[in-house]
Amino acid sequence: MNTAYVVVLSGFATTMALIAAIGAQNAFVLRQGIRGEHVLPVVAVCTVSDLLLIAAGIAGFGALIAAHPDIVTVTTYAGAAFLIGYGLLAARRAVKPGTLTPADAAPARLGAVLATCLALTFLNPHVYLDTVILLGALANEHQDSKWLFGIGAVTASAVWFTALGFGAKRLGHLFASPRTWRILDAVIAVTMIGLAISLILR
């Protein structure tokens, strides 16, 4: 197999392994996908954000972040606070649901949805540790082919978020009742608050 293809596939496989883990961003994209609400803009924001972060890592910003751990520390506490707040909102929806299912309720404003998406992306310290530092370091091991690794990484991000966001719509029939949404919101609440606690205690 051509060396270039091997490097691209390496970037794709590595990123897919990192991005597929359960996390705040994935939970948010899943919920938006099930609702069928602003899915394309959310998928686009997640993909473009990863593109910028991966490019930054390959360009050497990962070393800069590693040399200034205070950046990650500040992001950790800000991210934990945001995750706790988002988790509590999900817990409130789980305990006191509305009369309509979220799929039937009036859609949230695009600006608010994208702001939440950006916060869940850039206030997550793991995005800097995994996407910028780790992927950046792995890409630079390929020297002149480092940007081919980046192409594979960005492609994996685009494939994952597209599949998650638009594929989630197929689960819509399972979320026709408020009870199912309460279960999902309870899982999201536990995930968000659990991630926040793990960030603080790490």
Short mmCIF file of C-alpha atoms in Angstrom, two decimals:
data_model
loop_
_atom_site.label_atom_id
_atom_site.label_comp_id
_atom_site.label_asym_id
_atom_site.label_seq_id
_atom_site.Cartn_x
_atom_site.Cartn_y
_atom_site.Cartn_z
CA MET A 1 0.00 0.00 0.00
CA ASN A 2 1.21 3.50 -0.81
CA THR A 3 2.92 5.18 2.15
CA ALA A 4 0.69 8.25 1.85
CA TYR A 5 -2.44 6.12 2.23
CA VAL A 6 -0.96 4.43 5.29
CA VAL A 7 -0.33 7.81 6.94
CA VAL A 8 -3.85 9.05 6.13
CA LEU A 9 -5.40 5.84 7.46
CA SER A 10 -3.26 6.10 10.59
CA GLY A 11 -4.59 9.61 11.24
CA PHE A 12 -8.14 8.44 10.55
CA ALA A 13 -7.96 5.39 12.84
CA THR A 14 -6.23 7.22 15.69
CA THR A 15 -8.72 10.08 15.67
CA MET A 16 -11.71 7.76 15.41
CA ALA A 17 -10.48 5.85 18.47
CA LEU A 18 -10.15 9.09 20.45
CA ILE A 19 -13.36 10.77 19.32
CA ALA A 20 -15.72 7.83 19.69
CA ALA A 21 -15.46 7.78 23.49
CA ILE A 22 -18.55 8.92 25.40
CA GLY A 23 -18.20 12.58 26.22
CA ALA A 24 -20.00 15.86 26.67
CA GLN A 25 -19.71 16.91 23.03
CA ASN A 26 -20.91 13.55 21.70
CA ALA A 27 -23.86 13.52 24.10
CA PHE A 28 -24.87 16.99 22.92
CA VAL A 29 -24.61 16.08 19.23
CA LEU A 30 -26.62 12.92 19.88
CA ARG A 31 -29.40 14.86 21.61
CA GLN A 32 -29.55 17.44 18.82
CA GLY A 33 -29.63 14.66 16.26
CA ILE A 34 -32.52 12.90 17.95
CA ARG A 35 -34.40 16.18 18.12
CA GLY A 36 -33.56 16.92 14.50
CA GLU A 37 -32.67 20.45 15.57
CA HIS A 38 -29.91 22.50 13.88
CA VAL A 39 -28.07 19.25 13.14
CA LEU A 40 -26.08 20.47 10.13
CA PRO A 41 -24.73 23.61 11.88
CA VAL A 42 -23.82 21.56 14.98
CA VAL A 43 -22.01 18.92 12.90
CA ALA A 44 -20.25 21.68 10.94
CA VAL A 45 -19.12 23.50 14.10
CA CYS A 46 -17.76 20.29 15.65
CA THR A 47 -15.92 19.33 12.47
CA VAL A 48 -14.45 22.78 11.82
CA SER A 49 -13.42 23.06 15.47
CA ASP A 50 -11.54 19.77 15.22
CA LEU A 51 -9.96 20.91 11.96
CA LEU A 52 -8.63 24.05 13.64
CA LEU A 53 -7.44 22.17 16.73
CA ILE A 54 -5.75 19.41 14.73
CA ALA A 55 -4.07 21.97 12.48
CA ALA A 56 -2.89 23.89 15.54
CA GLY A 57 -1.40 20.72 17.01
CA ILE A 58 0.42 19.84 13.80
CA ALA A 59 1.69 23.42 13.48
CA GLY A 60 3.31 23.17 16.91
CA PHE A 61 0.79 24.73 19.30
CA GLY A 62 0.68 21.46 21.22
CA ALA A 63 4.22 22.06 22.45
CA LEU A 64 3.23 25.58 23.49
CA ILE A 65 0.30 24.28 25.55
CA ALA A 66 2.45 21.56 27.10
CA ALA A 67 4.98 24.22 28.13
CA HIS A 68 2.26 26.30 29.80
CA PRO A 69 0.13 23.90 31.88
CA ASP A 70 -1.72 26.84 33.46
CA ILE A 71 -3.72 27.09 30.23
CA VAL A 72 -5.05 23.57 30.73
CA THR A 73 -5.65 24.20 34.44
CA VAL A 74 -7.83 27.25 33.80
CA THR A 75 -9.71 25.43 31.06
CA THR A 76 -10.21 22.44 33.37
CA TYR A 77 -12.02 24.41 36.07
CA ALA A 78 -14.00 26.52 33.61
CA GLY A 79 -15.01 23.37 31.75
CA ALA A 80 -15.95 21.56 34.95
CA ALA A 81 -18.17 24.45 36.02
CA PHE A 82 -19.90 24.51 32.64
CA LEU A 83 -20.41 20.73 32.62
CA ILE A 84 -21.94 20.81 36.11
CA GLY A 85 -24.33 23.56 35.03
CA TYR A 86 -25.31 21.70 31.85
CA GLY A 87 -25.65 18.46 33.82
CA LEU A 88 -27.94 20.08 36.36
CA LEU A 89 -30.16 21.41 33.57
CA ALA A 90 -30.38 17.89 32.12
CA ALA A 91 -31.17 16.52 35.58
CA ARG A 92 -33.93 19.09 35.96
CA ARG A 93 -35.44 18.01 32.63
CA ALA A 94 -35.27 14.40 33.79
CA VAL A 95 -37.01 15.12 37.11
CA LYS A 96 -39.52 17.71 35.88
CA PRO A 97 -40.24 17.09 32.19
CA GLY A 98 -42.52 19.36 30.22
CA THR A 99 -45.83 18.32 28.74
CA LEU A 100 -44.21 17.89 25.31
CA THR A 101 -41.28 15.73 24.34
CA PRO A 102 -38.19 17.76 23.33
CA ALA A 103 -38.75 16.59 19.76
CA ASP A 104 -42.17 18.27 19.75
CA ALA A 105 -41.22 21.41 21.68
CA ALA A 106 -40.32 24.68 19.99
CA PRO A 107 -36.71 24.56 18.74
CA ALA A 108 -33.99 26.42 20.59
CA ARG A 109 -32.43 29.41 18.89
CA LEU A 110 -29.53 28.57 16.59
CA GLY A 111 -27.23 31.01 18.37
CA ALA A 112 -27.85 29.40 21.75
CA VAL A 113 -27.32 25.90 20.35
CA LEU A 114 -24.04 26.83 18.67
CA ALA A 115 -22.81 28.70 21.75
CA THR A 116 -23.42 25.57 23.83
CA CYS A 117 -21.68 23.43 21.22
CA LEU A 118 -18.64 25.72 21.19
CA ALA A 119 -18.48 25.79 24.99
CA LEU A 120 -18.65 21.98 25.21
CA THR A 121 -15.84 21.82 22.65
CA PHE A 122 -13.38 24.48 23.77
CA LEU A 123 -13.97 24.32 27.54
CA ASN A 124 -13.07 20.64 27.51
CA PRO A 125 -9.39 20.31 28.51
CA HIS A 126 -9.23 16.87 26.90
CA VAL A 127 -9.64 18.53 23.51
CA TYR A 128 -6.27 20.21 24.06
CA LEU A 129 -4.59 17.16 25.57
CA ASP A 130 -5.89 14.68 22.99
CA THR A 131 -6.54 16.68 19.84
CA VAL A 132 -3.85 19.35 20.00
CA ILE A 133 -1.01 17.77 21.99
CA LEU A 134 -1.43 14.02 21.33
CA LEU A 135 -2.56 14.13 17.70
CA GLY A 136 -0.10 16.94 17.01
CA ALA A 137 2.76 14.87 18.39
CA LEU A 138 1.69 11.75 16.47
CA ALA A 139 1.34 13.73 13.25
CA ASN A 140 4.78 15.29 13.63
CA GLU A 141 6.33 11.84 13.95
CA HIS A 142 5.55 11.48 10.24
CA GLN A 143 7.66 14.56 9.49
CA ASP A 144 7.06 15.56 5.85
CA SER A 145 3.82 13.55 5.80
CA LYS A 146 2.41 15.13 8.95
CA TRP A 147 -0.32 17.00 7.07
CA LEU A 148 -1.45 13.73 5.45
CA PHE A 149 -1.96 12.41 8.98
CA GLY A 150 -3.96 15.58 9.64
CA ILE A 151 -6.15 14.96 6.59
CA GLY A 152 -6.97 11.50 7.93
CA ALA A 153 -7.69 12.93 11.38
CA VAL A 154 -10.04 15.63 10.09
CA THR A 155 -11.80 13.13 7.82
CA ALA A 156 -12.45 10.89 10.82
CA SER A 157 -13.92 13.84 12.71
CA ALA A 158 -16.22 14.74 9.82
CA VAL A 159 -17.36 11.13 9.38
CA TRP A 160 -17.99 10.64 13.10
CA PHE A 161 -20.00 13.79 13.74
CA THR A 162 -21.99 13.39 10.52
CA ALA A 163 -22.87 9.80 11.40
CA LEU A 164 -23.68 10.69 15.00
CA GLY A 165 -25.75 13.77 14.24
CA PHE A 166 -27.74 12.53 11.26
CA GLY A 167 -27.76 8.87 12.29
CA ALA A 168 -29.34 9.76 15.62
CA LYS A 169 -32.50 10.82 13.78
CA ARG A 170 -33.17 7.13 13.16
CA LEU A 171 -33.64 6.76 16.91
CA GLY A 172 -36.49 9.26 16.83
CA HIS A 173 -39.20 6.60 17.07
CA LEU A 174 -37.69 5.40 20.35
CA PHE A 175 -38.04 8.90 21.80
CA ALA A 176 -41.73 9.42 21.09
CA SER A 177 -42.59 9.41 24.80
CA PRO A 178 -41.50 11.84 27.55
CA ARG A 179 -40.32 8.87 29.65
CA THR A 180 -37.62 7.93 27.14
CA TRP A 181 -36.41 11.53 27.03
CA ARG A 182 -36.27 11.55 30.83
CA ILE A 183 -34.02 8.50 30.71
CA LEU A 184 -31.76 10.12 28.09
CA ASP A 185 -31.55 13.37 30.07
CA ALA A 186 -30.74 11.39 33.22
CA VAL A 187 -27.90 9.63 31.38
CA ILE A 188 -26.66 12.99 30.03
CA ALA A 189 -26.82 14.51 33.52
CA VAL A 190 -24.78 11.68 35.03
CA THR A 191 -22.29 11.84 32.15
CA MET A 192 -21.79 15.61 32.37
CA ILE A 193 -21.48 15.76 36.16
CA GLY A 194 -19.29 12.64 36.19
CA LEU A 195 -16.96 14.21 33.63
CA ALA A 196 -16.83 17.43 35.65
CA ILE A 197 -15.88 15.54 38.83
CA SER A 198 -13.22 13.56 36.96
CA LEU A 199 -11.73 16.80 35.63
CA ILE A 200 -11.53 18.33 39.11
CA LEU A 201 -10.10 15.20 40.76
CA ARG A 202 -7.63 14.21 38.07
#
